[in-house]
Amino acid sequence: MKCSRCKATACVALPSHHAGFCKDCFPLFFTRQVETAIRREKMFTHDERILVALSGGKDSLALMLELTLQGYDVTGLHIDLGIPDSSQKARAKVEGFCEANSLNLEVFEMEGWGLPIPDVKRFATRPVCSVCGRLKRYHFNRIAVEGGYDALATGHNLDDEVARLFANTLRWDAPYLSDQGPVLPGSDGFVRKVKPLFRLSEFETANYAFLKGIEIHADPCPYASGASFTEHKKLWGDLEHRSPGQKFQFYQGFLKRGRQAFALLEKETGDPLNPCTECGSPTNAGICSVCRIKAAVQEKKRQAEAG
Ligand code: SF4
Ligand code: ZN
Protein backbone atom coordinates (compact mmCIF):
# COMPACT_ATOMS: atom_id res chain seq x y z
CA MET A 1 0.00 0.00 0.00
CA LYS A 2 1.21 3.49 -0.86
CA CYS A 3 0.98 6.59 1.35
CA SER A 4 -2.08 8.62 0.31
CA ARG A 5 -0.08 11.82 0.68
CA CYS A 6 3.49 11.24 -0.64
CA LYS A 7 3.24 7.78 -2.33
CA ALA A 8 6.04 6.27 -0.21
CA THR A 9 5.34 2.87 1.35
CA ALA A 10 2.51 3.24 3.87
CA CYS A 11 2.96 1.89 7.41
CA VAL A 12 -0.54 2.66 8.73
CA ALA A 13 -3.70 1.60 6.86
CA LEU A 14 -6.90 3.50 7.70
CA PRO A 15 -9.85 1.78 5.96
CA SER A 16 -12.41 4.15 7.49
CA HIS A 17 -10.67 7.04 5.71
CA HIS A 18 -9.92 5.02 2.54
CA ALA A 19 -6.31 6.01 3.16
CA GLY A 20 -2.90 4.87 4.32
CA PHE A 21 0.09 6.88 5.49
CA CYS A 22 3.86 6.52 5.82
CA LYS A 23 5.63 7.27 9.09
CA ASP A 24 6.26 10.91 8.14
CA CYS A 25 2.76 11.68 6.83
CA PHE A 26 0.72 9.86 9.51
CA PRO A 27 1.47 12.49 12.22
CA LEU A 28 0.24 15.16 9.77
CA PHE A 29 -3.04 13.27 9.38
CA PHE A 30 -3.27 13.10 13.20
CA THR A 31 -2.59 16.83 13.50
CA ARG A 32 -5.32 17.66 10.94
CA GLN A 33 -7.86 15.54 12.83
CA VAL A 34 -7.07 17.32 16.12
CA GLU A 35 -7.17 20.74 14.42
CA THR A 36 -10.56 19.91 12.87
CA ALA A 37 -11.93 18.73 16.23
CA ILE A 38 -10.81 21.91 18.03
CA ARG A 39 -12.06 24.23 15.28
CA ARG A 40 -15.43 22.63 14.48
CA GLU A 41 -16.37 22.07 18.11
CA LYS A 42 -14.98 25.48 19.20
CA MET A 43 -13.03 23.78 22.00
CA PHE A 44 -10.52 26.53 22.86
CA THR A 45 -8.27 29.18 21.38
CA HIS A 46 -4.55 29.96 21.48
CA ASP A 47 -5.29 32.71 24.05
CA GLU A 48 -6.73 30.30 26.59
CA ARG A 49 -5.03 28.21 29.29
CA ILE A 50 -5.66 24.48 29.01
CA LEU A 51 -5.20 21.90 31.75
CA VAL A 52 -4.52 18.44 30.30
CA ALA A 53 -5.31 15.36 32.42
CA LEU A 54 -2.31 13.03 32.16
CA SER A 55 -2.66 9.40 33.25
CA GLY A 56 0.61 8.32 31.63
CA GLY A 57 -1.19 6.29 28.94
CA LYS A 58 -0.79 6.78 25.20
CA ASP A 59 -3.85 8.96 24.71
CA SER A 60 -3.16 11.60 27.32
CA LEU A 61 0.55 11.92 26.49
CA ALA A 62 -0.16 12.01 22.73
CA LEU A 63 -2.72 14.77 23.36
CA MET A 64 -0.32 16.80 25.49
CA LEU A 65 2.44 16.57 22.86
CA GLU A 66 0.13 17.41 19.97
CA LEU A 67 -1.42 20.45 21.69
CA THR A 68 2.09 21.66 22.58
CA LEU A 69 3.24 21.27 18.96
CA GLN A 70 0.16 23.23 17.86
CA GLY A 71 1.27 26.09 20.12
CA TYR A 72 -1.43 25.91 22.79
CA ASP A 73 -0.83 27.06 26.37
CA VAL A 74 -1.00 23.70 28.16
CA THR A 75 -0.24 22.44 31.66
CA GLY A 76 -0.37 18.76 32.56
CA LEU A 77 -2.18 17.44 35.63
CA HIS A 78 -1.40 14.00 36.99
CA ILE A 79 -3.32 12.44 39.86
CA ASP A 80 -1.19 10.01 41.87
CA LEU A 81 -3.75 7.44 43.03
CA GLY A 82 -1.46 5.91 45.64
CA ILE A 83 -1.82 2.34 44.31
CA PRO A 84 1.35 0.45 45.32
CA ASP A 85 3.78 -0.10 42.46
CA SER A 86 1.34 0.90 39.69
CA SER A 87 0.96 4.59 40.62
CA GLN A 88 4.71 5.17 41.02
CA LYS A 89 5.29 3.77 37.52
CA ALA A 90 2.56 5.88 35.93
CA ARG A 91 3.77 9.02 37.69
CA ALA A 92 7.39 8.37 36.64
CA LYS A 93 6.34 8.15 32.97
CA VAL A 94 4.37 11.40 33.19
CA GLU A 95 7.17 13.24 35.00
CA GLY A 96 9.80 11.89 32.59
CA PHE A 97 7.70 12.91 29.57
CA CYS A 98 7.05 16.44 30.86
CA GLU A 99 10.68 16.95 31.82
CA ALA A 100 11.98 15.68 28.45
CA ASN A 101 9.62 18.05 26.60
CA SER A 102 9.94 21.00 29.05
CA LEU A 103 6.21 20.96 29.84
CA ASN A 104 4.46 22.38 32.90
CA LEU A 105 3.11 19.70 35.21
CA GLU A 106 1.02 19.66 38.39
CA VAL A 107 0.82 16.47 40.45
CA PHE A 108 -1.98 15.87 42.96
CA GLU A 109 -1.60 13.05 45.50
CA MET A 110 -4.69 11.20 46.72
CA GLU A 111 -2.75 9.96 49.73
CA GLY A 112 -1.93 13.52 50.84
CA TRP A 113 -5.62 14.41 50.46
CA GLY A 114 -6.48 11.56 52.82
CA LEU A 115 -8.00 9.03 50.44
CA PRO A 116 -5.55 6.77 48.55
CA ILE A 117 -7.39 4.41 46.17
CA PRO A 118 -6.36 1.23 48.08
CA ASP A 119 -8.46 2.58 51.01
CA VAL A 120 -11.38 3.08 48.63
CA LYS A 121 -11.00 -0.49 47.39
CA ARG A 122 -10.95 -1.83 50.94
CA PHE A 123 -13.57 0.29 52.65
CA ALA A 124 -15.99 1.80 50.11
CA THR A 125 -19.34 0.12 49.63
CA ARG A 126 -19.40 0.80 45.88
CA PRO A 127 -17.07 -0.74 43.23
CA VAL A 128 -13.61 0.83 43.37
CA CYS A 129 -13.62 1.98 39.73
CA SER A 130 -16.88 3.86 40.06
CA VAL A 131 -15.56 5.77 43.11
CA CYS A 132 -12.07 6.24 41.64
CA GLY A 133 -13.54 7.68 38.42
CA ARG A 134 -15.72 10.06 40.39
CA LEU A 135 -12.79 11.21 42.55
CA LYS A 136 -10.60 11.84 39.51
CA ARG A 137 -13.30 13.89 37.76
CA TYR A 138 -13.88 15.85 40.96
CA HIS A 139 -10.20 16.78 41.36
CA PHE A 140 -9.68 17.51 37.65
CA ASN A 141 -12.55 19.98 37.81
CA ARG A 142 -11.61 21.46 41.19
CA ILE A 143 -7.96 22.01 40.23
CA ALA A 144 -8.94 23.50 36.86
CA VAL A 145 -11.44 25.89 38.49
CA GLU A 146 -9.09 26.89 41.33
CA GLY A 147 -6.22 27.39 38.87
CA GLY A 148 -8.33 29.65 36.64
CA TYR A 149 -7.92 27.40 33.57
CA ASP A 150 -10.26 27.97 30.63
CA ALA A 151 -10.67 24.29 29.76
CA LEU A 152 -9.82 20.81 30.93
CA ALA A 153 -8.72 18.49 28.10
CA THR A 154 -8.79 14.71 28.37
CA GLY A 155 -7.39 12.07 26.03
CA HIS A 156 -10.67 10.24 25.31
CA ASN A 157 -10.53 8.82 21.80
CA LEU A 158 -13.31 7.70 19.43
CA ASP A 159 -13.31 4.13 20.81
CA ASP A 160 -13.71 5.43 24.39
CA GLU A 161 -16.54 7.71 23.35
CA VAL A 162 -18.38 5.08 21.32
CA ALA A 163 -18.05 2.45 24.08
CA ARG A 164 -19.41 4.91 26.63
CA LEU A 165 -22.23 6.08 24.37
CA PHE A 166 -23.15 2.47 23.66
CA ALA A 167 -23.21 1.60 27.39
CA ASN A 168 -25.32 4.68 28.18
CA THR A 169 -27.70 3.84 25.34
CA LEU A 170 -28.14 0.24 26.49
CA ARG A 171 -29.32 1.66 29.83
CA TRP A 172 -31.10 4.65 28.24
CA ASP A 173 -29.29 6.68 30.85
CA ALA A 174 -30.75 10.12 30.13
CA PRO A 175 -28.54 12.23 32.46
CA TYR A 176 -25.36 10.75 30.95
CA LEU A 177 -26.70 10.89 27.39
CA SER A 178 -27.61 14.54 27.85
CA ASP A 179 -24.04 15.67 28.37
CA GLN A 180 -21.89 13.19 26.47
CA GLY A 181 -19.94 14.79 23.68
CA PRO A 182 -16.57 16.27 22.73
CA VAL A 183 -17.33 19.56 24.53
CA LEU A 184 -19.15 20.13 27.77
CA PRO A 185 -19.50 23.90 28.25
CA GLY A 186 -18.38 25.41 31.55
CA SER A 187 -20.98 26.62 34.02
CA ASP A 188 -21.04 27.77 37.63
CA GLY A 189 -18.33 25.77 39.42
CA PHE A 190 -17.62 23.59 36.37
CA VAL A 191 -14.76 24.15 33.94
CA ARG A 192 -15.34 23.56 30.20
CA LYS A 193 -14.38 19.97 29.34
CA VAL A 194 -13.01 19.03 25.92
CA LYS A 195 -11.88 15.86 24.12
CA PRO A 196 -9.68 16.88 21.19
CA LEU A 197 -8.95 13.24 20.21
CA PHE A 198 -12.59 12.26 19.70
CA ARG A 199 -12.16 11.95 15.92
CA LEU A 200 -9.22 9.52 16.31
CA SER A 201 -9.38 5.82 17.11
CA GLU A 202 -7.34 4.04 19.75
CA PHE A 203 -5.31 2.45 16.94
CA GLU A 204 -4.53 5.86 15.44
CA THR A 205 -3.52 7.36 18.80
CA ALA A 206 -1.32 4.35 19.56
CA ASN A 207 0.40 4.77 16.20
CA TYR A 208 1.00 8.45 16.82
CA ALA A 209 2.49 7.78 20.26
CA PHE A 210 4.71 5.08 18.78
CA LEU A 211 5.90 7.14 15.80
CA LYS A 212 6.62 10.12 18.08
CA GLY A 213 8.67 7.88 20.40
CA ILE A 214 6.52 8.63 23.46
CA GLU A 215 7.29 6.32 26.38
CA ILE A 216 3.93 5.37 27.84
CA HIS A 217 2.65 3.64 30.96
CA ALA A 218 1.02 0.62 29.35
CA ASP A 219 0.44 -1.68 32.36
CA PRO A 220 -3.23 -2.09 33.24
CA CYS A 221 -4.34 -0.84 36.65
CA PRO A 222 -4.22 -3.78 39.12
CA TYR A 223 -7.79 -2.93 40.17
CA ALA A 224 -9.19 -2.95 36.61
CA SER A 225 -12.08 -5.38 36.47
CA GLY A 226 -12.28 -5.92 32.70
CA ALA A 227 -15.53 -3.96 32.83
CA SER A 228 -18.23 -3.91 30.17
CA PHE A 229 -16.50 -1.08 28.28
CA THR A 230 -13.80 -3.52 27.18
CA GLU A 231 -16.46 -5.93 25.91
CA HIS A 232 -18.24 -3.13 24.10
CA LYS A 233 -14.98 -2.07 22.48
CA LYS A 234 -14.48 -5.59 21.14
CA LEU A 235 -18.01 -5.63 19.77
CA TRP A 236 -17.49 -2.31 18.05
CA GLY A 237 -14.12 -3.53 16.75
CA ASP A 238 -15.97 -6.32 14.90
CA LEU A 239 -18.56 -3.93 13.51
CA GLU A 240 -15.89 -1.50 12.36
CA HIS A 241 -13.93 -4.30 10.72
CA ARG A 242 -16.96 -5.32 8.69
CA SER A 243 -18.08 -1.81 7.96
CA PRO A 244 -15.25 0.77 8.25
CA GLY A 245 -16.43 4.18 9.44
CA GLN A 246 -19.37 2.80 11.44
CA LYS A 247 -18.03 4.00 14.79
CA PHE A 248 -17.63 7.59 13.70
CA GLN A 249 -21.07 7.59 12.04
CA PHE A 250 -22.74 6.26 15.21
CA TYR A 251 -21.07 8.93 17.33
CA GLN A 252 -21.66 11.79 14.90
CA GLY A 253 -25.30 10.70 14.45
CA PHE A 254 -25.79 10.91 18.20
CA LEU A 255 -24.20 14.37 18.38
CA LYS A 256 -26.37 15.67 15.54
CA ARG A 257 -29.69 14.02 16.37
CA GLY A 258 -29.67 12.31 19.78
CA ARG A 259 -27.93 14.47 22.34
CA GLN A 260 -30.18 17.49 22.01
CA ALA A 261 -33.28 15.46 22.84
CA PHE A 262 -31.74 14.18 26.07
CA ALA A 263 -30.40 17.64 26.95
CA LEU A 264 -33.93 19.08 26.74
CA LEU A 265 -35.26 16.27 28.89
CA GLU A 266 -32.63 16.87 31.57
CA LYS A 267 -33.17 20.62 31.54
CA GLU A 268 -36.74 20.06 32.61
CA THR A 269 -35.98 17.49 35.30
CA GLY A 270 -32.46 18.31 36.58
CA ASP A 271 -32.09 19.52 40.20
CA PRO A 272 -30.53 22.96 40.86
CA LEU A 273 -26.88 23.03 42.01
CA ASN A 274 -25.43 24.74 45.07
CA PRO A 275 -21.92 24.76 46.56
CA CYS A 276 -21.14 21.76 48.82
CA THR A 277 -21.13 22.95 52.44
CA GLU A 278 -17.85 21.09 53.05
CA CYS A 279 -15.72 21.69 49.94
CA GLY A 280 -17.59 24.27 47.84
CA SER A 281 -17.91 22.06 44.74
CA PRO A 282 -21.27 22.22 42.94
CA THR A 283 -23.80 19.65 44.11
CA ASN A 284 -27.55 19.11 44.23
CA ALA A 285 -27.27 17.86 47.83
CA GLY A 286 -26.04 19.80 50.89
CA ILE A 287 -22.79 17.85 51.10
CA CYS A 288 -21.40 16.55 47.79
CA SER A 289 -21.01 12.84 47.05
CA VAL A 290 -17.20 13.06 47.18
CA CYS A 291 -17.16 14.57 50.67
CA ARG A 292 -19.64 11.92 51.81
CA ILE A 293 -17.58 9.07 50.31
CA LYS A 294 -14.39 10.46 51.85
CA ALA A 295 -15.93 10.72 55.31
CA ALA A 296 -17.46 7.23 55.12
CA VAL A 297 -14.24 5.54 53.94
CA GLN A 298 -12.12 7.33 56.55
CA GLU A 299 -14.57 6.36 59.29
CA LYS A 300 -14.54 2.68 58.27
CA LYS A 301 -10.74 2.75 58.17
CA ARG A 302 -10.62 4.26 61.68
CA GLN A 303 -12.94 1.55 62.96
CA ALA A 304 -10.87 -1.20 61.31
CA GLU A 305 -7.65 0.19 62.79
CA ALA A 306 -9.23 0.53 66.26
CA GLY A 307 -9.87 -3.19 66.18
FE1 SF4 B 1 -9.21 3.78 39.09
FE2 SF4 B 1 -7.78 1.63 38.41
FE3 SF4 B 1 -10.44 1.53 38.32
FE4 SF4 B 1 -9.11 2.99 36.54
S1 SF4 B 1 -9.04 0.76 36.75
S2 SF4 B 1 -10.94 3.62 37.66
S3 SF4 B 1 -7.41 3.76 37.79
S4 SF4 B 1 -9.17 1.83 40.14
ZN1 ZN C 1 -17.85 18.41 48.88
GROMACS .gro file of C-alpha atoms in nm, residues 12-252:
model
  241
   12VAL     CA    1  -0.054   0.266   0.873
   13ALA     CA    2  -0.370   0.160   0.686
   14LEU     CA    3  -0.690   0.350   0.770
   15PRO     CA    4  -0.985   0.178   0.596
   16SER     CA    5  -1.241   0.415   0.749
   17HIS     CA    6  -1.067   0.704   0.571
   18HIS     CA    7  -0.992   0.502   0.254
   19ALA     CA    8  -0.631   0.601   0.316
   20GLY     CA    9  -0.290   0.487   0.432
   21PHE     CA   10   0.009   0.688   0.549
   22CYS     CA   11   0.386   0.652   0.582
   23LYS     CA   12   0.563   0.727   0.909
   24ASP     CA   13   0.626   1.091   0.814
   25CYS     CA   14   0.276   1.168   0.683
   26PHE     CA   15   0.072   0.986   0.951
   27PRO     CA   16   0.147   1.249   1.222
   28LEU     CA   17   0.024   1.516   0.977
   29PHE     CA   18  -0.304   1.327   0.938
   30PHE     CA   19  -0.327   1.310   1.320
   31THR     CA   20  -0.259   1.683   1.350
   32ARG     CA   21  -0.532   1.766   1.094
   33GLN     CA   22  -0.786   1.554   1.283
   34VAL     CA   23  -0.707   1.732   1.612
   35GLU     CA   24  -0.717   2.074   1.442
   36THR     CA   25  -1.056   1.991   1.287
   37ALA     CA   26  -1.193   1.873   1.623
   38ILE     CA   27  -1.081   2.191   1.803
   39ARG     CA   28  -1.206   2.423   1.528
   40ARG     CA   29  -1.543   2.263   1.448
   41GLU     CA   30  -1.637   2.207   1.811
   42LYS     CA   31  -1.498   2.548   1.920
   43MET     CA   32  -1.303   2.378   2.200
   44PHE     CA   33  -1.052   2.653   2.286
   45THR     CA   34  -0.827   2.918   2.138
   46HIS     CA   35  -0.455   2.996   2.148
   47ASP     CA   36  -0.529   3.271   2.405
   48GLU     CA   37  -0.673   3.030   2.659
   49ARG     CA   38  -0.503   2.821   2.929
   50ILE     CA   39  -0.566   2.448   2.901
   51LEU     CA   40  -0.520   2.190   3.175
   52VAL     CA   41  -0.452   1.844   3.030
   53ALA     CA   42  -0.531   1.536   3.242
   54LEU     CA   43  -0.231   1.303   3.216
   55SER     CA   44  -0.266   0.940   3.325
   56GLY     CA   45   0.061   0.832   3.163
   57GLY     CA   46  -0.119   0.629   2.894
   58LYS     CA   47  -0.079   0.678   2.520
   59ASP     CA   48  -0.385   0.896   2.471
   60SER     CA   49  -0.316   1.160   2.732
   61LEU     CA   50   0.055   1.192   2.649
   62ALA     CA   51  -0.016   1.201   2.273
   63LEU     CA   52  -0.272   1.477   2.336
   64MET     CA   53  -0.032   1.680   2.549
   65LEU     CA   54   0.244   1.657   2.286
   66GLU     CA   55   0.013   1.741   1.997
   67LEU     CA   56  -0.142   2.045   2.169
   68THR     CA   57   0.209   2.166   2.258
   69LEU     CA   58   0.324   2.127   1.896
   70GLN     CA   59   0.016   2.323   1.786
   71GLY     CA   60   0.127   2.609   2.012
   72TYR     CA   61  -0.143   2.591   2.279
   73ASP     CA   62  -0.083   2.706   2.637
   74VAL     CA   63  -0.100   2.370   2.816
   75THR     CA   64  -0.024   2.244   3.166
   76GLY     CA   65  -0.037   1.876   3.256
   77LEU     CA   66  -0.218   1.744   3.563
   78HIS     CA   67  -0.140   1.400   3.699
   79ILE     CA   68  -0.332   1.244   3.986
   80ASP     CA   69  -0.119   1.001   4.187
   81LEU     CA   70  -0.375   0.744   4.303
   82GLY     CA   71  -0.146   0.591   4.564
   83ILE     CA   72  -0.182   0.234   4.431
   84PRO     CA   73   0.135   0.045   4.532
   85ASP     CA   74   0.378  -0.010   4.246
   86SER     CA   75   0.134   0.090   3.969
   87SER     CA   76   0.096   0.459   4.062
   88GLN     CA   77   0.471   0.517   4.102
   89LYS     CA   78   0.529   0.377   3.752
   90ALA     CA   79   0.256   0.588   3.593
   91ARG     CA   80   0.377   0.902   3.769
   92ALA     CA   81   0.739   0.837   3.664
   93LYS     CA   82   0.634   0.815   3.297
   94VAL     CA   83   0.437   1.140   3.319
   95GLU     CA   84   0.717   1.324   3.500
   96GLY     CA   85   0.980   1.189   3.259
   97PHE     CA   86   0.770   1.291   2.957
   98CYS     CA   87   0.705   1.644   3.086
   99GLU     CA   88   1.068   1.695   3.182
  100ALA     CA   89   1.198   1.568   2.845
  101ASN     CA   90   0.962   1.805   2.660
  102SER     CA   91   0.994   2.100   2.905
  103LEU     CA   92   0.621   2.096   2.984
  104ASN     CA   93   0.446   2.238   3.290
  105LEU     CA   94   0.311   1.970   3.521
  106GLU     CA   95   0.102   1.966   3.839
  107VAL     CA   96   0.082   1.647   4.045
  108PHE     CA   97  -0.198   1.587   4.296
  109GLU     CA   98  -0.160   1.305   4.550
  110MET     CA   99  -0.469   1.120   4.672
  111GLU     CA  100  -0.275   0.996   4.973
  112GLY     CA  101  -0.193   1.352   5.084
  113TRP     CA  102  -0.562   1.441   5.046
  114GLY     CA  103  -0.648   1.156   5.282
  115LEU     CA  104  -0.800   0.903   5.044
  116PRO     CA  105  -0.555   0.677   4.855
  117ILE     CA  106  -0.739   0.441   4.617
  118PRO     CA  107  -0.636   0.123   4.808
  119ASP     CA  108  -0.846   0.258   5.101
  120VAL     CA  109  -1.138   0.308   4.863
  121LYS     CA  110  -1.100  -0.049   4.739
  122ARG     CA  111  -1.095  -0.183   5.094
  123PHE     CA  112  -1.357   0.029   5.265
  124ALA     CA  113  -1.599   0.180   5.011
  125THR     CA  114  -1.934   0.012   4.963
  126ARG     CA  115  -1.940   0.080   4.588
  127PRO     CA  116  -1.707  -0.074   4.323
  128VAL     CA  117  -1.361   0.083   4.337
  129CYS     CA  118  -1.362   0.198   3.973
  130SER     CA  119  -1.688   0.386   4.006
  131VAL     CA  120  -1.556   0.577   4.311
  132CYS     CA  121  -1.207   0.624   4.164
  133GLY     CA  122  -1.354   0.768   3.842
  134ARG     CA  123  -1.572   1.006   4.039
  135LEU     CA  124  -1.279   1.121   4.255
  136LYS     CA  125  -1.060   1.184   3.951
  137ARG     CA  126  -1.330   1.389   3.776
  138TYR     CA  127  -1.388   1.585   4.096
  139HIS     CA  128  -1.020   1.678   4.136
  140PHE     CA  129  -0.968   1.751   3.765
  141ASN     CA  130  -1.255   1.998   3.781
  142ARG     CA  131  -1.161   2.146   4.119
  143ILE     CA  132  -0.796   2.201   4.023
  144ALA     CA  133  -0.894   2.350   3.686
  145VAL     CA  134  -1.144   2.589   3.849
  146GLU     CA  135  -0.909   2.689   4.133
  147GLY     CA  136  -0.622   2.739   3.887
  148GLY     CA  137  -0.833   2.965   3.664
  149TYR     CA  138  -0.792   2.740   3.357
  150ASP     CA  139  -1.026   2.797   3.063
  151ALA     CA  140  -1.067   2.429   2.976
  152LEU     CA  141  -0.982   2.081   3.093
  153ALA     CA  142  -0.872   1.849   2.810
  154THR     CA  143  -0.879   1.471   2.837
  155GLY     CA  144  -0.739   1.207   2.603
  156HIS     CA  145  -1.067   1.024   2.531
  157ASN     CA  146  -1.053   0.882   2.180
  158LEU     CA  147  -1.331   0.770   1.943
  159ASP     CA  148  -1.331   0.413   2.081
  160ASP     CA  149  -1.371   0.543   2.439
  161GLU     CA  150  -1.654   0.771   2.335
  162VAL     CA  151  -1.838   0.508   2.132
  163ALA     CA  152  -1.805   0.245   2.408
  164ARG     CA  153  -1.941   0.491   2.663
  165LEU     CA  154  -2.223   0.608   2.437
  166PHE     CA  155  -2.315   0.247   2.366
  167ALA     CA  156  -2.321   0.160   2.739
  168ASN     CA  157  -2.532   0.468   2.818
  169THR     CA  158  -2.770   0.384   2.534
  170LEU     CA  159  -2.814   0.024   2.649
  171ARG     CA  160  -2.932   0.166   2.983
  172TRP     CA  161  -3.110   0.465   2.824
  173ASP     CA  162  -2.929   0.668   3.085
  174ALA     CA  163  -3.075   1.012   3.013
  175PRO     CA  164  -2.854   1.223   3.246
  176TYR     CA  165  -2.536   1.075   3.095
  177LEU     CA  166  -2.670   1.089   2.739
  178SER     CA  167  -2.761   1.454   2.785
  179ASP     CA  168  -2.404   1.567   2.837
  180GLN     CA  169  -2.189   1.319   2.647
  181GLY     CA  170  -1.994   1.479   2.368
  182PRO     CA  171  -1.657   1.627   2.273
  183VAL     CA  172  -1.733   1.956   2.453
  184LEU     CA  173  -1.915   2.013   2.777
  185PRO     CA  174  -1.950   2.390   2.825
  186GLY     CA  175  -1.838   2.541   3.155
  187SER     CA  176  -2.098   2.662   3.402
  188ASP     CA  177  -2.104   2.777   3.763
  189GLY     CA  178  -1.833   2.577   3.942
  190PHE     CA  179  -1.762   2.359   3.637
  191VAL     CA  180  -1.476   2.415   3.394
  192ARG     CA  181  -1.534   2.356   3.020
  193LYS     CA  182  -1.438   1.997   2.934
  194VAL     CA  183  -1.301   1.903   2.592
  195LYS     CA  184  -1.188   1.586   2.412
  196PRO     CA  185  -0.968   1.688   2.119
  197LEU     CA  186  -0.895   1.324   2.021
  198PHE     CA  187  -1.259   1.226   1.970
  199ARG     CA  188  -1.216   1.195   1.592
  200LEU     CA  189  -0.922   0.952   1.631
  201SER     CA  190  -0.938   0.582   1.711
  202GLU     CA  191  -0.734   0.404   1.975
  203PHE     CA  192  -0.531   0.245   1.694
  204GLU     CA  193  -0.453   0.586   1.544
  205THR     CA  194  -0.352   0.736   1.880
  206ALA     CA  195  -0.132   0.435   1.956
  207ASN     CA  196   0.040   0.477   1.620
  208TYR     CA  197   0.100   0.845   1.682
  209ALA     CA  198   0.249   0.778   2.026
  210PHE     CA  199   0.471   0.508   1.878
  211LEU     CA  200   0.590   0.714   1.580
  212LYS     CA  201   0.662   1.012   1.808
  213GLY     CA  202   0.867   0.788   2.040
  214ILE     CA  203   0.652   0.863   2.346
  215GLU     CA  204   0.729   0.632   2.638
  216ILE     CA  205   0.393   0.537   2.784
  217HIS     CA  206   0.265   0.364   3.096
  218ALA     CA  207   0.102   0.062   2.935
  219ASP     CA  208   0.044  -0.168   3.236
  220PRO     CA  209  -0.323  -0.209   3.324
  221CYS     CA  210  -0.434  -0.084   3.665
  222PRO     CA  211  -0.422  -0.378   3.912
  223TYR     CA  212  -0.779  -0.293   4.017
  224ALA     CA  213  -0.919  -0.295   3.661
  225SER     CA  214  -1.208  -0.538   3.647
  226GLY     CA  215  -1.228  -0.592   3.270
  227ALA     CA  216  -1.553  -0.396   3.283
  228SER     CA  217  -1.823  -0.391   3.017
  229PHE     CA  218  -1.650  -0.108   2.828
  230THR     CA  219  -1.380  -0.352   2.718
  231GLU     CA  220  -1.646  -0.593   2.591
  232HIS     CA  221  -1.824  -0.313   2.410
  233LYS     CA  222  -1.498  -0.207   2.248
  234LYS     CA  223  -1.448  -0.559   2.114
  235LEU     CA  224  -1.801  -0.563   1.977
  236TRP     CA  225  -1.749  -0.231   1.805
  237GLY     CA  226  -1.412  -0.353   1.675
  238ASP     CA  227  -1.597  -0.632   1.490
  239LEU     CA  228  -1.856  -0.393   1.351
  240GLU     CA  229  -1.589  -0.150   1.236
  241HIS     CA  230  -1.393  -0.430   1.072
  242ARG     CA  231  -1.696  -0.532   0.869
  243SER     CA  232  -1.808  -0.181   0.796
  244PRO     CA  233  -1.525   0.077   0.825
  245GLY     CA  234  -1.643   0.418   0.944
  246GLN     CA  235  -1.937   0.280   1.144
  247LYS     CA  236  -1.803   0.400   1.479
  248PHE     CA  237  -1.763   0.759   1.370
  249GLN     CA  238  -2.107   0.759   1.204
  250PHE     CA  239  -2.274   0.626   1.521
  251TYR     CA  240  -2.107   0.893   1.733
  252GLN     CA  241  -2.166   1.179   1.490
   0.00000   0.00000   0.00000
